[in-house]
Amino acid sequence: MEALSLPKSWNVDQILDDLDQHGFTVIDHAYPAEYVQQLMQECTENLNRFRDAAIQNGVISKIRSDHILWINEDLEIAQQHIQALQQLVQIFNATFYLGIKEIEAHFACYNAGEFYALHRDNPQGKNGRMISTVYYLHNEWQDNWGGKLHLQDKNNVWHTLEPKPNRIALFQSDLLHEVLEAKHQRLSITAWLRSDTPIL
Ligand SMILES: O=C(O)CCC(=O)C(=O)O
Ligand SMILES: [Fe+2]
């Protein structure tokens, strides 16, 4: 994959229209197979570095039970996904005047039995998260494996999104959503497009 171009399968007009009308969109077949394999390898090679997401700054939360690894420069393959998102940021800023400056991202692993209860990524506009993106990178996902993303759109309509491999779900960070309990290991990269500089 070329590092600095928007992948060909991303339909920008559709993405902008969906975000405008519904506050969310889905990009399927996001990346070429070769890149998907490299990303999967980088993720699985680093699984031993994932930490309990429920513990942030020593505070334990009961609303999520997944495991995460923040993405820095050392995760070079994942960085290419972030670069692709940077291309979208330029388009979002030009179209919606969101003033997005930064992307923060982590890998996430939900093992069987793990979930993320109902929440907003940016409740009451308290942080700079404008758009949330989730890329699903497991090789396979079957309908009865749970782990669905349940999301209320900007018109208050609920949607159930399958965490299909090579799919990106993109939504306004102020929208209510949850990850239903996974029955199999569910791997993803969550990235937030932010209008401020995150303190990690
Ligand atoms: O993995 C997903 O489908 C959503 C994850 C999520 O809501 C989050 O990390 O804030
Ligand atoms: Fe979330």
PDB file of C-alpha atoms and ligand atoms in Angstrom, residues 64 66 68 106 108 110 116-117 119-121 129 132-136 147-150 161 163 169 171 177-180 186-192, ligand 1:
ATOM      1  CA  ARG A  64     -15.162  -2.478  29.658  1.00  0.00           C
ATOM      2  CA  ASP A  66     -11.045  -5.541  26.613  1.00  0.00           C
ATOM      3  CA  ILE A  68      -5.417  -2.469  24.535  1.00  0.00           C
ATOM      4  CA  HIS A 106      -4.842   1.750  20.092  1.00  0.00           C
ATOM      5  CA  ALA A 108      -7.920  -3.617  21.099  1.00  0.00           C
ATOM      6  CA  TYR A 110     -11.739  -8.587  23.202  1.00  0.00           C
ATOM      7  CA  TYR A 116     -17.646  -2.546  26.309  1.00  0.00           C
ATOM      8  CA  ALA A 117     -20.892  -1.299  27.888  1.00  0.00           C
ATOM      9  CA  HIS A 119     -20.878   4.837  26.450  1.00  0.00           C
ATOM     10  CA  ARG A 120     -19.963   7.915  24.433  1.00  0.00           C
ATOM     11  CA  ASP A 121     -16.318   8.515  23.491  1.00  0.00           C
ATOM     12  CA  ARG A 129     -12.560  13.498  20.196  1.00  0.00           C
ATOM     13  CA  SER A 132     -14.253   7.611  16.310  1.00  0.00           C
ATOM     14  CA  THR A 133     -13.015   4.955  13.891  1.00  0.00           C
ATOM     15  CA  VAL A 134     -12.750   1.216  14.428  1.00  0.00           C
ATOM     16  CA  TYR A 135     -10.927  -1.084  11.996  1.00  0.00           C
ATOM     17  CA  TYR A 136     -11.636  -4.812  12.466  1.00  0.00           C
ATOM     18  CA  GLY A 147     -19.055  -8.659  19.510  1.00  0.00           C
ATOM     19  CA  LYS A 148     -21.383  -6.470  17.472  1.00  0.00           C
ATOM     20  CA  LEU A 149     -21.119  -2.699  17.609  1.00  0.00           C
ATOM     21  CA  HIS A 150     -24.495  -1.337  18.649  1.00  0.00           C
ATOM     22  CA  LEU A 161     -22.836  -3.351  12.950  1.00  0.00           C
ATOM     23  CA  PRO A 163     -17.264  -6.434  13.181  1.00  0.00           C
ATOM     24  CA  ALA A 169     -16.801   1.804  11.280  1.00  0.00           C
ATOM     25  CA  PHE A 171     -18.944   7.644  13.782  1.00  0.00           C
ATOM     26  CA  HIS A 177     -22.623   2.935  21.462  1.00  0.00           C
ATOM     27  CA  GLU A 178     -21.569  -0.382  22.966  1.00  0.00           C
ATOM     28  CA  VAL A 179     -19.653  -3.536  22.052  1.00  0.00           C
ATOM     29  CA  LEU A 180     -21.757  -6.604  22.793  1.00  0.00           C
ATOM     30  CA  ARG A 186     -12.082  -9.879  18.397  1.00  0.00           C
ATOM     31  CA  LEU A 187      -9.178  -7.725  17.183  1.00  0.00           C
ATOM     32  CA  SER A 188      -9.379  -4.088  16.141  1.00  0.00           C
ATOM     33  CA  ILE A 189      -7.730  -0.702  15.963  1.00  0.00           C
ATOM     34  CA  THR A 190      -9.710   2.139  17.485  1.00  0.00           C
ATOM     35  CA  ALA A 191      -8.555   5.585  16.360  1.00  0.00           C
ATOM     36  CA  TRP A 192      -9.989   8.948  17.385  1.00  0.00           C
TER      37      TRP A 192
HETATM   38  O1  LIG B   1     -14.692  -1.944  18.872  1.00  0.00           O
HETATM   39  C1  LIG B   1     -15.730  -1.326  18.642  1.00  0.00           C
HETATM   40  O2  LIG B   1     -16.572  -1.723  17.813  1.00  0.00           O
HETATM   41  C2  LIG B   1     -16.003  -0.048  19.411  1.00  0.00           C
HETATM   42  C3  LIG B   1     -14.955   0.242  20.462  1.00  0.00           C
HETATM   43  C4  LIG B   1     -15.276   1.438  21.296  1.00  0.00           C
HETATM   44  O3  LIG B   1     -16.406   1.827  21.455  1.00  0.00           O
HETATM   45  C5  LIG B   1     -14.190   2.191  21.950  1.00  0.00           C
HETATM   46  O4  LIG B   1     -13.027   1.724  21.960  1.00  0.00           O
HETATM   47  O5  LIG B   1     -14.464   3.285  22.473  1.00  0.00           O
END
